[in-house]
Amino acid sequence: MSGTLRLILGDQLTDDLPAITDAVKSRDIILLAEVREEATYVKHHKKKIAFLFSAMRHFAQELQSQGYTVRYRYYDDKDNQGSLLGEVKRALDELKLDNVVTTAPGEYRLMKSMQQWEHQLGKPVTINQDTRFYATPTEFSEWAEGRKSLRMEFFYREMRKKTGILMQDGGPIGGQWNFDAKNRESLPASVQPPSPSMFEPDDITLEVIELVKTEFSDHFGDIDEFHYAVTRQQALEVLNTFIDERLPDFGRYQDAMRNNAPWLFHSHLSFYINCGLLSPQEVVEQAELAYHSGSAPLNSVEGFIRQILGWREFVRGFYWHYMPGLQSDNYFGATRNLPEFFWDGYTNMNCMRQCITDTKNHAYAHHIQRLMVLGNFSLLCELSPEQVQQWYLLVYADAYEWVELPNVAGMILFADGGNLASKPYVASGSYINKMSDYCKNCGYSVSKKTGEKACPFNYLYWRFLDAHQDKLRKNPRMGLVYKSYDRMDAQKIETMRSDGQKFLTKITNNEEV
């Protein structure tokens, strides 16, 4: 009797997916493949590739230890077909298997490709629903149907009601759904966050690192000092350490930034949740248990759970609801090329230098660095949405298009015109100064609003609001900002415009800024 080929993607490293649990061990074959097409369609960060390839190899070993037959295709195999379809076809032909089962991918591009496989292969292809989420794309679209605007906060409340998480007597524990007001403190110099979980690379990981150095030498990022979890057991250690050591203070300091301190009180779990080594459900359960046991306060636990049960679920549903148009949305008509310093961090703006350097070193930066420094700058400078989206997708180890694109196109760039966010997330240098110590070590002065030494965020902010009044004045959440703008001296506005244009000309020409 012939068997089934069961394809597992690099971000589906979860052994209780139906594509694995439904396997008949005596005749089905599980396929994992490192292929050029997926590794290079954008030039992913070296550490991102090393992390995923190592995690895939360890996962394959784990499946074999459970009695599954695994066909593993290494990137440098001489007969590697270079694409998932090529590897699937070769496996079907060589092993005489009669059908394919896989799990829905997280990218529209790959889903459209897979939907053609049955015709191309001439054999049945079953694409299972991804069971690792709380809501299906269909559930999201049903919730979205007929709504004038889609807001995460309301979807999050529905998820709380559906799951019963942080609920009591039909309402939210603590009497309110959201404790964000308690989660916006800057980080005092006297507070030292615990060290992140780090793991010594084993032989498998060391072999992958050498592969990356050889095959991906022209990709962005540093490969040295690799210390990420690459097995489920290690990922569980990261989770447990976060719950014990950092969750209690995660809430109040989650928006804070500090010089040369990329990790802070954040969980660093998105790496492992998004590739499947941890399930969102077990992470949320652990956090909720920490509240009920009295080891973490409600503002921290609710804020953390909202990132997973609320935001993560929302952006995934939003992605499938609005694709493929989301890829090309460009509400402000932005076309400026990404400046060269996005790749090397060579800029006098310390906040940008810090965030780009953290990204280059670690394939990681936390959400406020991504949104309110790098993203804020990208929006104020009207950088091409396509180029910014590609940059965010390739530089972060937790980035897959389903999560990256809504965050960048909708949240960061407001390129969709407000389908995701109720207002553009733009701010002057004062916000960065409030939430970090970056400004103390900067080549510019955050207290200066105009002039050569002024913080560029200051005049770029007002220049952006001035340039896009036609699109933003009617936004109810921008009313107070435009009241301040209307009180400004005309000469001051003209100086903001002039300074902003000079700066934009510099970055267009890739001059030093």
Short mmCIF file of C-alpha atoms in Angstrom, two decimals:
data_model
loop_
_atom_site.label_atom_id
_atom_site.label_comp_id
_atom_site.label_asym_id
_atom_site.label_seq_id
_atom_site.Cartn_x
_atom_site.Cartn_y
_atom_site.Cartn_z
CA MET A 1 0.00 0.00 0.00
CA SER A 2 1.36 3.42 -0.96
CA GLY A 3 1.61 6.21 1.57
CA THR A 4 1.26 9.95 2.01
CA LEU A 5 3.93 12.63 1.78
CA ARG A 6 3.49 15.05 4.68
CA LEU A 7 5.24 18.38 4.08
CA ILE A 8 6.23 20.45 7.13
CA LEU A 9 7.34 24.04 6.54
CA GLY A 10 10.08 25.80 8.49
CA ASP A 11 7.57 27.76 10.56
CA GLN A 12 5.44 24.68 11.35
CA LEU A 13 7.73 22.97 13.84
CA THR A 14 4.84 21.71 15.97
CA ASP A 15 4.41 17.98 16.46
CA ASP A 16 0.68 18.07 17.21
CA LEU A 17 -0.36 19.56 13.86
CA PRO A 18 -2.78 17.19 12.07
CA ALA A 19 -0.31 16.88 9.17
CA ILE A 20 1.89 14.98 11.64
CA THR A 21 -0.50 13.39 14.14
CA ASP A 22 -2.64 11.86 11.37
CA ALA A 23 0.41 10.14 9.85
CA VAL A 24 0.53 6.36 9.63
CA LYS A 25 4.06 5.72 10.80
CA SER A 26 4.40 2.49 8.88
CA ARG A 27 3.88 4.05 5.46
CA ASP A 28 3.78 7.88 5.53
CA ILE A 29 6.85 10.06 5.01
CA ILE A 30 7.40 13.47 6.58
CA LEU A 31 9.33 15.94 4.42
CA LEU A 32 11.27 18.98 5.63
CA ALA A 33 13.37 20.87 3.10
CA GLU A 34 15.83 23.74 3.18
CA VAL A 35 15.39 25.35 -0.24
CA ARG A 36 16.91 28.31 -2.04
CA GLU A 37 13.57 29.73 -3.15
CA GLU A 38 12.34 30.26 0.43
CA ALA A 39 15.71 31.34 1.88
CA THR A 40 16.47 33.98 -0.76
CA TYR A 41 13.22 35.46 -2.16
CA VAL A 42 14.29 38.25 0.16
CA LYS A 43 17.81 38.21 1.60
CA HIS A 44 16.87 37.10 5.09
CA HIS A 45 19.12 38.00 8.03
CA LYS A 46 21.93 35.49 8.52
CA LYS A 47 20.77 34.72 12.07
CA LYS A 48 17.18 34.22 10.87
CA ILE A 49 18.31 31.56 8.38
CA ALA A 50 20.62 29.93 10.93
CA PHE A 51 17.86 29.88 13.55
CA LEU A 52 15.28 28.30 11.24
CA PHE A 53 17.57 25.77 9.60
CA SER A 54 18.90 24.64 12.99
CA ALA A 55 15.40 24.46 14.48
CA MET A 56 14.23 22.44 11.45
CA ARG A 57 17.11 19.98 11.77
CA HIS A 58 16.52 19.50 15.49
CA PHE A 59 12.79 19.09 14.88
CA ALA A 60 13.44 16.40 12.26
CA GLN A 61 15.57 14.51 14.80
CA GLU A 62 12.78 14.76 17.37
CA LEU A 63 10.23 13.37 14.92
CA GLN A 64 12.55 10.48 14.09
CA SER A 65 12.91 9.70 17.79
CA GLN A 66 9.08 9.47 17.95
CA GLY A 67 9.09 6.81 15.25
CA TYR A 68 8.21 8.90 12.20
CA THR A 69 10.05 8.38 8.91
CA VAL A 70 11.55 11.73 7.94
CA ARG A 71 13.01 12.77 4.61
CA TYR A 72 15.21 15.79 5.28
CA ARG A 73 16.64 17.82 2.41
CA TYR A 74 19.71 19.89 3.29
CA TYR A 75 20.41 23.19 1.57
CA ASP A 76 23.75 22.02 0.19
CA ASP A 77 22.57 18.59 -1.01
CA LYS A 78 23.92 18.31 -4.55
CA ASP A 79 20.53 17.35 -5.96
CA ASN A 80 18.51 19.87 -3.90
CA GLN A 81 15.72 21.05 -6.20
CA GLY A 82 15.81 24.62 -4.84
CA SER A 83 12.02 24.87 -4.33
CA LEU A 84 9.37 23.23 -2.19
CA LEU A 85 7.43 22.08 -5.25
CA GLY A 86 10.59 20.55 -6.73
CA GLU A 87 11.34 18.67 -3.53
CA VAL A 88 7.72 17.47 -3.18
CA LYS A 89 7.70 16.21 -6.77
CA ARG A 90 11.01 14.41 -6.37
CA ALA A 91 9.88 12.75 -3.13
CA LEU A 92 6.60 11.59 -4.69
CA ASP A 93 8.43 10.12 -7.68
CA GLU A 94 11.26 8.45 -5.76
CA LEU A 95 9.16 7.08 -2.90
CA LYS A 96 6.11 6.16 -5.00
CA LEU A 97 3.73 8.06 -2.72
CA ASP A 98 0.25 8.88 -3.95
CA ASN A 99 -0.79 12.12 -2.24
CA VAL A 100 0.43 15.15 -0.32
CA VAL A 101 -0.77 16.59 2.99
CA THR A 102 0.48 19.88 4.41
CA THR A 103 -0.62 22.76 6.64
CA ALA A 104 -1.73 26.12 5.27
CA PRO A 105 1.31 28.39 4.91
CA GLY A 106 1.49 31.84 6.48
CA GLU A 107 2.14 33.64 3.21
CA TYR A 108 -0.30 34.49 0.44
CA ARG A 109 2.44 33.95 -2.15
CA LEU A 110 3.06 30.38 -1.02
CA MET A 111 -0.63 29.58 -0.54
CA LYS A 112 -1.37 30.60 -4.14
CA SER A 113 1.50 28.39 -5.28
CA MET A 114 0.32 25.40 -3.22
CA GLN A 115 -3.21 25.71 -4.59
CA GLN A 116 -1.75 24.89 -8.02
CA TRP A 117 0.24 21.88 -6.85
CA GLU A 118 -2.50 19.32 -7.35
CA HIS A 119 -2.71 20.25 -11.03
CA GLN A 120 1.07 20.43 -11.41
CA LEU A 121 1.76 17.14 -9.62
CA GLY A 122 -1.20 15.19 -10.88
CA LYS A 123 -1.84 13.88 -7.37
CA PRO A 124 -4.20 14.93 -4.55
CA VAL A 125 -2.90 17.74 -2.31
CA THR A 126 -4.63 18.44 1.01
CA ILE A 127 -3.92 21.80 2.70
CA ASN A 128 -5.06 21.60 6.33
CA GLN A 129 -6.13 24.57 8.40
CA ASP A 130 -3.37 25.79 10.73
CA THR A 131 -4.70 24.78 14.15
CA ARG A 132 -2.18 26.82 16.14
CA PHE A 133 -4.29 29.99 16.20
CA TYR A 134 -7.29 30.88 18.34
CA ALA A 135 -9.29 32.14 15.34
CA THR A 136 -9.46 31.02 11.72
CA PRO A 137 -9.24 33.52 8.84
CA THR A 138 -12.91 32.74 8.13
CA GLU A 139 -13.89 33.61 11.71
CA PHE A 140 -12.04 36.91 11.40
CA SER A 141 -13.74 37.78 8.10
CA GLU A 142 -17.14 36.95 9.60
CA TRP A 143 -16.35 39.27 12.53
CA ALA A 144 -15.14 41.98 10.11
CA GLU A 145 -18.15 41.76 7.80
CA GLY A 146 -20.22 44.97 7.82
CA ARG A 147 -17.95 46.87 10.22
CA LYS A 148 -16.96 50.41 9.18
CA SER A 149 -13.56 49.98 10.80
CA LEU A 150 -11.62 47.04 12.16
CA ARG A 151 -9.99 47.69 15.52
CA MET A 152 -7.87 45.24 17.44
CA GLU A 153 -9.37 46.27 20.79
CA PHE A 154 -12.84 45.02 19.86
CA PHE A 155 -11.56 41.82 18.27
CA TYR A 156 -9.47 41.21 21.39
CA ARG A 157 -12.55 41.49 23.58
CA GLU A 158 -14.29 38.89 21.43
CA MET A 159 -11.27 36.59 21.84
CA ARG A 160 -11.38 37.06 25.60
CA LYS A 161 -15.07 36.16 25.67
CA LYS A 162 -14.56 33.17 23.36
CA THR A 163 -11.69 31.71 25.39
CA GLY A 164 -12.57 32.85 28.91
CA ILE A 165 -9.01 34.11 29.36
CA LEU A 166 -8.74 36.74 32.13
CA MET A 167 -12.53 36.68 32.48
CA GLN A 168 -14.71 36.47 35.59
CA ASP A 169 -18.49 36.41 35.89
CA GLY A 170 -18.90 37.33 32.24
CA GLY A 171 -16.63 40.38 32.41
CA PRO A 172 -12.91 41.16 32.34
CA ILE A 173 -10.92 40.50 35.50
CA GLY A 174 -10.07 43.81 37.16
CA GLY A 175 -13.13 45.52 35.68
CA GLN A 176 -11.50 46.72 32.48
CA TRP A 177 -10.28 45.15 29.26
CA ASN A 178 -7.05 47.06 28.85
CA PHE A 179 -4.41 48.30 31.31
CA ASP A 180 -2.25 50.22 28.83
CA ALA A 181 -2.31 53.36 30.96
CA LYS A 182 -0.10 51.53 33.47
CA ASN A 183 2.26 50.21 30.80
CA ARG A 184 4.06 53.31 29.56
CA GLU A 185 6.83 53.99 32.05
CA SER A 186 10.36 54.88 31.05
CA LEU A 187 13.12 52.71 32.48
CA PRO A 188 15.02 54.27 35.41
CA ALA A 189 18.80 54.04 35.21
CA SER A 190 18.77 52.18 38.53
CA VAL A 191 16.70 49.30 37.13
CA GLN A 192 18.73 46.47 35.62
CA PRO A 193 16.73 43.95 33.58
CA PRO A 194 17.62 40.25 33.93
CA SER A 195 19.83 38.72 31.27
CA PRO A 196 18.06 36.95 28.39
CA SER A 197 18.11 33.17 28.05
CA MET A 198 21.11 32.09 25.97
CA PHE A 199 22.18 28.66 24.70
CA GLU A 200 25.54 27.40 23.53
CA PRO A 201 25.32 26.23 19.89
CA ASP A 202 25.57 22.44 19.56
CA ASP A 203 27.16 20.60 16.64
CA ILE A 204 24.03 20.88 14.49
CA THR A 205 23.82 24.63 14.99
CA LEU A 206 27.56 25.09 14.43
CA GLU A 207 27.23 23.22 11.14
CA VAL A 208 24.34 25.48 10.11
CA ILE A 209 26.31 28.60 11.02
CA GLU A 210 29.14 27.48 8.73
CA LEU A 211 26.59 26.85 5.96
CA VAL A 212 25.19 30.38 6.39
CA LYS A 213 28.68 31.89 6.29
CA THR A 214 29.34 30.07 3.02
CA GLU A 215 26.00 30.29 1.22
CA PHE A 216 24.56 33.57 2.52
CA SER A 217 27.64 35.77 2.97
CA ASP A 218 26.00 38.69 1.13
CA HIS A 219 22.89 38.68 3.34
CA PHE A 220 22.22 41.32 5.99
CA GLY A 221 23.25 40.90 9.60
CA ASP A 222 25.88 39.36 11.85
CA ILE A 223 26.11 35.62 12.42
CA ASP A 224 28.56 35.63 15.35
CA GLU A 225 27.41 35.07 18.95
CA PHE A 226 24.43 32.92 18.03
CA HIS A 227 22.61 31.99 21.26
CA TYR A 228 18.96 31.30 20.42
CA ALA A 229 16.87 28.32 21.43
CA VAL A 230 16.59 25.82 18.57
CA THR A 231 14.64 23.00 20.25
CA ARG A 232 11.28 22.87 21.96
CA GLN A 233 12.93 22.05 25.28
CA GLN A 234 15.11 25.16 25.04
CA ALA A 235 12.14 27.29 23.97
CA LEU A 236 10.24 26.11 27.05
CA GLU A 237 13.20 27.25 29.16
CA VAL A 238 12.93 30.72 27.58
CA LEU A 239 9.21 30.79 28.38
CA ASN A 240 9.66 29.69 31.99
CA THR A 241 12.47 32.17 32.59
CA PHE A 242 10.39 35.02 31.16
CA ILE A 243 7.40 34.16 33.36
CA ASP A 244 9.60 33.98 36.47
CA GLU A 245 12.03 36.83 35.91
CA ARG A 246 10.64 39.43 33.51
CA LEU A 247 6.84 39.19 33.28
CA PRO A 248 6.28 40.97 36.63
CA ASP A 249 7.88 44.15 35.24
CA PHE A 250 7.09 43.59 31.57
CA GLY A 251 3.96 45.73 31.66
CA ARG A 252 5.20 49.02 32.94
CA TYR A 253 8.49 48.92 31.00
CA GLN A 254 7.32 47.36 27.72
CA ASP A 255 7.55 50.68 25.82
CA ALA A 256 10.93 51.70 27.26
CA MET A 257 14.22 51.77 25.34
CA ARG A 258 17.80 51.97 26.56
CA ASN A 259 21.22 52.46 24.95
CA ASN A 260 23.00 49.17 24.24
CA ALA A 261 20.22 47.15 25.88
CA PRO A 262 18.15 45.34 23.27
CA TRP A 263 16.50 42.71 25.48
CA LEU A 264 15.09 44.55 28.53
CA PHE A 265 11.94 42.99 30.08
CA HIS A 266 10.54 41.61 26.82
CA SER A 267 9.74 37.93 26.39
CA HIS A 268 11.73 37.17 23.19
CA LEU A 269 9.16 34.44 22.58
CA SER A 270 7.94 35.56 19.16
CA PHE A 271 10.88 33.68 17.59
CA TYR A 272 9.56 30.43 19.01
CA ILE A 273 5.80 30.99 18.78
CA ASN A 274 5.97 32.05 15.14
CA CYS A 275 8.04 29.02 14.06
CA GLY A 276 5.99 26.56 16.11
CA LEU A 277 8.35 25.51 18.90
CA LEU A 278 5.90 27.05 21.38
CA SER A 279 2.13 27.29 21.02
CA PRO A 280 0.42 30.62 21.71
CA GLN A 281 -2.06 28.77 23.90
CA GLU A 282 0.56 27.40 26.29
CA VAL A 283 2.27 30.79 26.50
CA VAL A 284 -0.99 32.57 27.32
CA GLU A 285 -1.92 29.89 29.88
CA GLN A 286 1.42 30.28 31.65
CA ALA A 287 1.02 34.07 31.81
CA GLU A 288 -2.56 33.80 33.11
CA LEU A 289 -1.43 31.30 35.75
CA ALA A 290 1.25 33.78 36.87
CA TYR A 291 -1.50 36.32 37.59
CA HIS A 292 -3.73 33.87 39.44
CA SER A 293 -0.81 32.62 41.53
CA GLY A 294 0.11 36.17 42.51
CA SER A 295 3.55 36.17 40.88
CA ALA A 296 2.79 38.85 38.24
CA PRO A 297 0.48 41.90 38.35
CA LEU A 298 -2.60 42.20 36.16
CA ASN A 299 -1.28 45.11 34.07
CA SER A 300 1.75 43.05 33.02
CA VAL A 301 -0.18 39.86 32.37
CA GLU A 302 -3.02 41.55 30.49
CA GLY A 303 -0.59 43.61 28.39
CA PHE A 304 1.40 40.52 27.47
CA ILE A 305 -1.64 38.36 26.72
CA ARG A 306 -3.09 41.16 24.56
CA GLN A 307 -0.01 40.97 22.32
CA ILE A 308 -0.80 37.31 21.59
CA LEU A 309 -4.55 36.80 21.99
CA GLY A 310 -5.31 40.27 20.67
CA TRP A 311 -2.71 41.69 18.34
CA ARG A 312 -1.18 38.49 16.93
CA GLU A 313 -4.59 36.99 16.15
CA PHE A 314 -5.88 40.28 14.77
CA VAL A 315 -3.03 40.89 12.33
CA ARG A 316 -3.18 37.32 11.06
CA GLY A 317 -6.90 37.62 10.30
CA PHE A 318 -6.38 41.11 8.88
CA TYR A 319 -3.64 39.83 6.56
CA TRP A 320 -5.80 37.16 4.92
CA HIS A 321 -8.83 39.48 4.86
CA TYR A 322 -7.05 42.23 2.90
CA MET A 323 -4.61 40.30 0.72
CA PRO A 324 -3.37 40.76 -1.93
CA GLY A 325 -4.17 44.49 -1.98
CA LEU A 326 -2.32 45.11 1.29
CA GLN A 327 0.99 44.57 -0.50
CA SER A 328 0.53 47.55 -2.82
CA ASP A 329 -1.40 50.03 -0.64
CA ASN A 330 0.32 53.44 -0.58
CA TYR A 331 -2.03 56.00 1.00
CA PHE A 332 0.54 58.81 1.13
CA GLY A 333 2.08 58.07 -2.27
CA ALA A 334 5.50 57.48 -0.67
CA THR A 335 8.31 56.61 -3.10
CA ARG A 336 11.63 57.54 -1.44
CA ASN A 337 14.29 54.82 -1.46
CA LEU A 338 15.43 53.26 1.78
CA PRO A 339 18.58 55.11 2.95
CA GLU A 340 21.83 53.13 2.96
CA PHE A 341 22.21 53.55 6.72
CA PHE A 342 19.29 51.13 7.23
CA TRP A 343 21.84 48.44 6.35
CA ASP A 344 24.88 49.59 8.32
CA GLY A 345 23.56 51.92 11.04
CA TYR A 346 25.99 54.71 10.12
CA THR A 347 24.02 57.80 11.14
CA ASN A 348 24.37 60.58 13.68
CA MET A 349 20.82 59.90 14.91
CA ASN A 350 21.56 57.73 17.92
CA CYS A 351 18.05 56.28 18.20
CA MET A 352 18.22 55.03 14.61
CA ARG A 353 21.79 53.84 15.07
CA GLN A 354 20.84 51.89 18.20
CA CYS A 355 17.78 50.22 16.68
CA ILE A 356 19.50 49.33 13.40
CA THR A 357 22.58 48.03 15.24
CA ASP A 358 20.40 45.89 17.55
CA THR A 359 18.63 44.54 14.46
CA LYS A 360 21.89 43.86 12.63
CA ASN A 361 23.45 42.11 15.62
CA HIS A 362 20.48 40.07 16.83
CA ALA A 363 17.80 39.87 14.08
CA TYR A 364 15.67 41.38 16.86
CA ALA A 365 14.40 44.71 18.13
CA HIS A 366 11.40 45.14 20.39
CA HIS A 367 8.06 46.52 19.23
CA ILE A 368 8.59 50.17 20.23
CA GLN A 369 11.96 50.28 18.47
CA ARG A 370 10.27 48.88 15.38
CA LEU A 371 7.22 51.15 15.57
CA MET A 372 8.22 54.45 17.14
CA VAL A 373 11.83 54.81 15.97
CA LEU A 374 12.42 52.86 12.75
CA GLY A 375 8.78 52.94 11.66
CA ASN A 376 8.19 56.53 12.71
CA PHE A 377 11.22 57.59 10.69
CA SER A 378 10.10 55.56 7.65
CA LEU A 379 6.68 57.19 7.65
CA LEU A 380 7.90 60.75 8.29
CA CYS A 381 10.44 60.40 5.46
CA GLU A 382 7.87 58.88 3.09
CA LEU A 383 9.96 55.81 2.33
CA SER A 384 8.62 53.39 -0.27
CA PRO A 385 6.19 50.98 1.44
CA GLU A 386 7.42 48.11 -0.72
CA GLN A 387 11.05 48.69 0.33
CA VAL A 388 10.18 49.17 4.01
CA GLN A 389 8.03 46.02 4.02
CA GLN A 390 10.82 44.00 2.47
CA TRP A 391 13.34 45.35 4.99
CA TYR A 392 11.19 44.41 8.00
CA LEU A 393 10.52 40.96 6.53
CA LEU A 394 14.16 40.09 6.02
CA VAL A 395 15.84 41.64 9.08
CA TYR A 396 13.82 40.05 11.94
CA ALA A 397 13.97 36.38 12.90
CA ASP A 398 10.30 36.39 13.96
CA ALA A 399 9.08 37.99 10.71
CA TYR A 400 6.79 36.09 8.36
CA GLU A 401 4.65 37.97 5.88
CA TRP A 402 1.35 37.29 7.67
CA VAL A 403 2.58 39.15 10.75
CA GLU A 404 5.06 41.57 9.16
CA LEU A 405 2.93 43.04 6.38
CA PRO A 406 -0.11 44.20 8.43
CA ASN A 407 2.20 45.66 11.06
CA VAL A 408 4.29 47.55 8.52
CA ALA A 409 1.72 48.50 5.89
CA GLY A 410 -1.10 49.22 8.34
CA MET A 411 0.39 50.10 11.71
CA ILE A 412 3.77 51.63 10.82
CA LEU A 413 3.20 53.28 7.43
CA PHE A 414 -0.59 53.84 7.50
CA ALA A 415 -0.30 52.78 3.85
CA ASP A 416 -3.77 51.21 3.93
CA GLY A 417 -5.36 54.56 4.83
CA GLY A 418 -6.60 53.47 8.24
CA ASN A 419 -8.06 49.99 7.83
CA LEU A 420 -5.83 48.74 10.63
CA ALA A 421 -4.80 51.80 12.68
CA SER A 422 -7.05 54.68 13.67
CA LYS A 423 -4.26 57.22 13.14
CA PRO A 424 -0.66 57.34 11.88
CA TYR A 425 1.90 56.50 14.56
CA VAL A 426 4.08 59.57 14.11
CA ALA A 427 5.86 61.46 16.87
CA SER A 428 8.54 64.08 17.36
CA GLY A 429 11.82 63.54 19.19
CA SER A 430 10.17 64.27 22.54
CA TYR A 431 8.48 60.85 22.57
CA ILE A 432 11.79 59.07 21.97
CA ASN A 433 13.41 61.19 24.66
CA LYS A 434 10.64 60.36 27.11
CA MET A 435 10.85 56.61 26.55
CA SER A 436 14.63 56.18 26.25
CA ASP A 437 18.09 57.53 27.02
CA TYR A 438 18.96 57.59 23.31
CA CYS A 439 18.89 61.38 23.05
CA LYS A 440 21.69 61.80 25.60
CA ASN A 441 24.17 60.21 23.20
CA CYS A 442 22.99 61.77 19.95
CA GLY A 443 24.65 64.01 17.39
CA TYR A 444 21.49 66.14 17.39
CA SER A 445 19.68 68.04 20.14
CA VAL A 446 16.17 66.89 20.96
CA SER A 447 15.43 70.27 22.56
CA LYS A 448 16.04 72.11 19.28
CA LYS A 449 13.08 72.21 16.90
CA THR A 450 14.76 73.66 13.82
CA GLY A 451 18.25 74.24 12.51
CA GLU A 452 21.25 72.08 11.63
CA LYS A 453 21.63 70.60 15.13
CA ALA A 454 17.91 70.05 15.77
CA CYS A 455 16.59 66.52 16.17
CA PRO A 456 15.36 65.57 12.67
CA PHE A 457 12.26 63.94 14.15
CA ASN A 458 11.11 67.37 15.37
CA TYR A 459 10.90 69.18 12.05
CA LEU A 460 10.10 66.02 10.05
CA TYR A 461 7.05 65.51 12.27
CA TRP A 462 5.57 68.94 11.59
CA ARG A 463 6.64 68.87 7.95
CA PHE A 464 4.73 65.57 7.52
CA LEU A 465 1.57 66.92 9.18
CA ASP A 466 1.82 70.06 7.06
CA ALA A 467 2.30 68.11 3.81
CA HIS A 468 -0.60 65.70 4.39
CA GLN A 469 -3.29 67.94 5.84
CA ASP A 470 -5.67 66.89 3.09
CA LYS A 471 -5.61 63.30 4.37
CA LEU A 472 -5.18 63.82 8.10
CA ARG A 473 -7.07 66.92 9.26
CA LYS A 474 -10.43 65.16 9.27
CA ASN A 475 -9.11 62.30 11.39
CA PRO A 476 -10.76 62.76 14.83
CA ARG A 477 -7.64 61.49 16.62
CA MET A 478 -5.50 64.18 14.96
CA GLY A 479 -7.64 67.12 16.06
CA LEU A 480 -5.48 68.28 18.99
CA VAL A 481 -2.30 68.05 16.93
CA TYR A 482 -3.71 70.26 14.21
CA LYS A 483 -4.95 72.76 16.81
CA SER A 484 -1.31 73.08 17.88
CA TYR A 485 -0.26 73.39 14.24
CA ASP A 486 -2.82 76.17 13.68
CA ARG A 487 -1.38 78.16 16.59
CA MET A 488 2.13 78.04 15.13
CA ASP A 489 3.80 81.09 13.71
CA ALA A 490 3.79 81.02 9.88
CA GLN A 491 7.54 81.56 9.79
CA LYS A 492 8.12 78.61 12.11
CA ILE A 493 6.04 76.37 9.84
CA GLU A 494 8.03 77.55 6.83
CA THR A 495 11.31 76.78 8.64
CA MET A 496 10.02 73.28 9.51
CA ARG A 497 9.18 72.74 5.84
CA SER A 498 12.58 73.98 4.72
CA ASP A 499 14.57 71.96 7.29
CA GLY A 500 12.50 68.89 6.53
CA GLN A 501 13.08 69.21 2.80
CA LYS A 502 16.84 69.67 3.27
CA PHE A 503 16.98 66.50 5.36
CA LEU A 504 14.90 64.53 2.88
CA THR A 505 17.16 65.66 0.06
CA LYS A 506 20.17 64.42 2.05
CA ILE A 507 18.75 60.96 2.61
CA THR A 508 17.59 60.78 -1.02
CA ASN A 509 21.20 61.42 -2.04
CA ASN A 510 22.51 59.11 0.69
CA GLU A 511 24.47 61.90 2.31
CA GLU A 512 25.49 61.64 5.95
CA VAL A 513 22.73 62.53 8.40
#
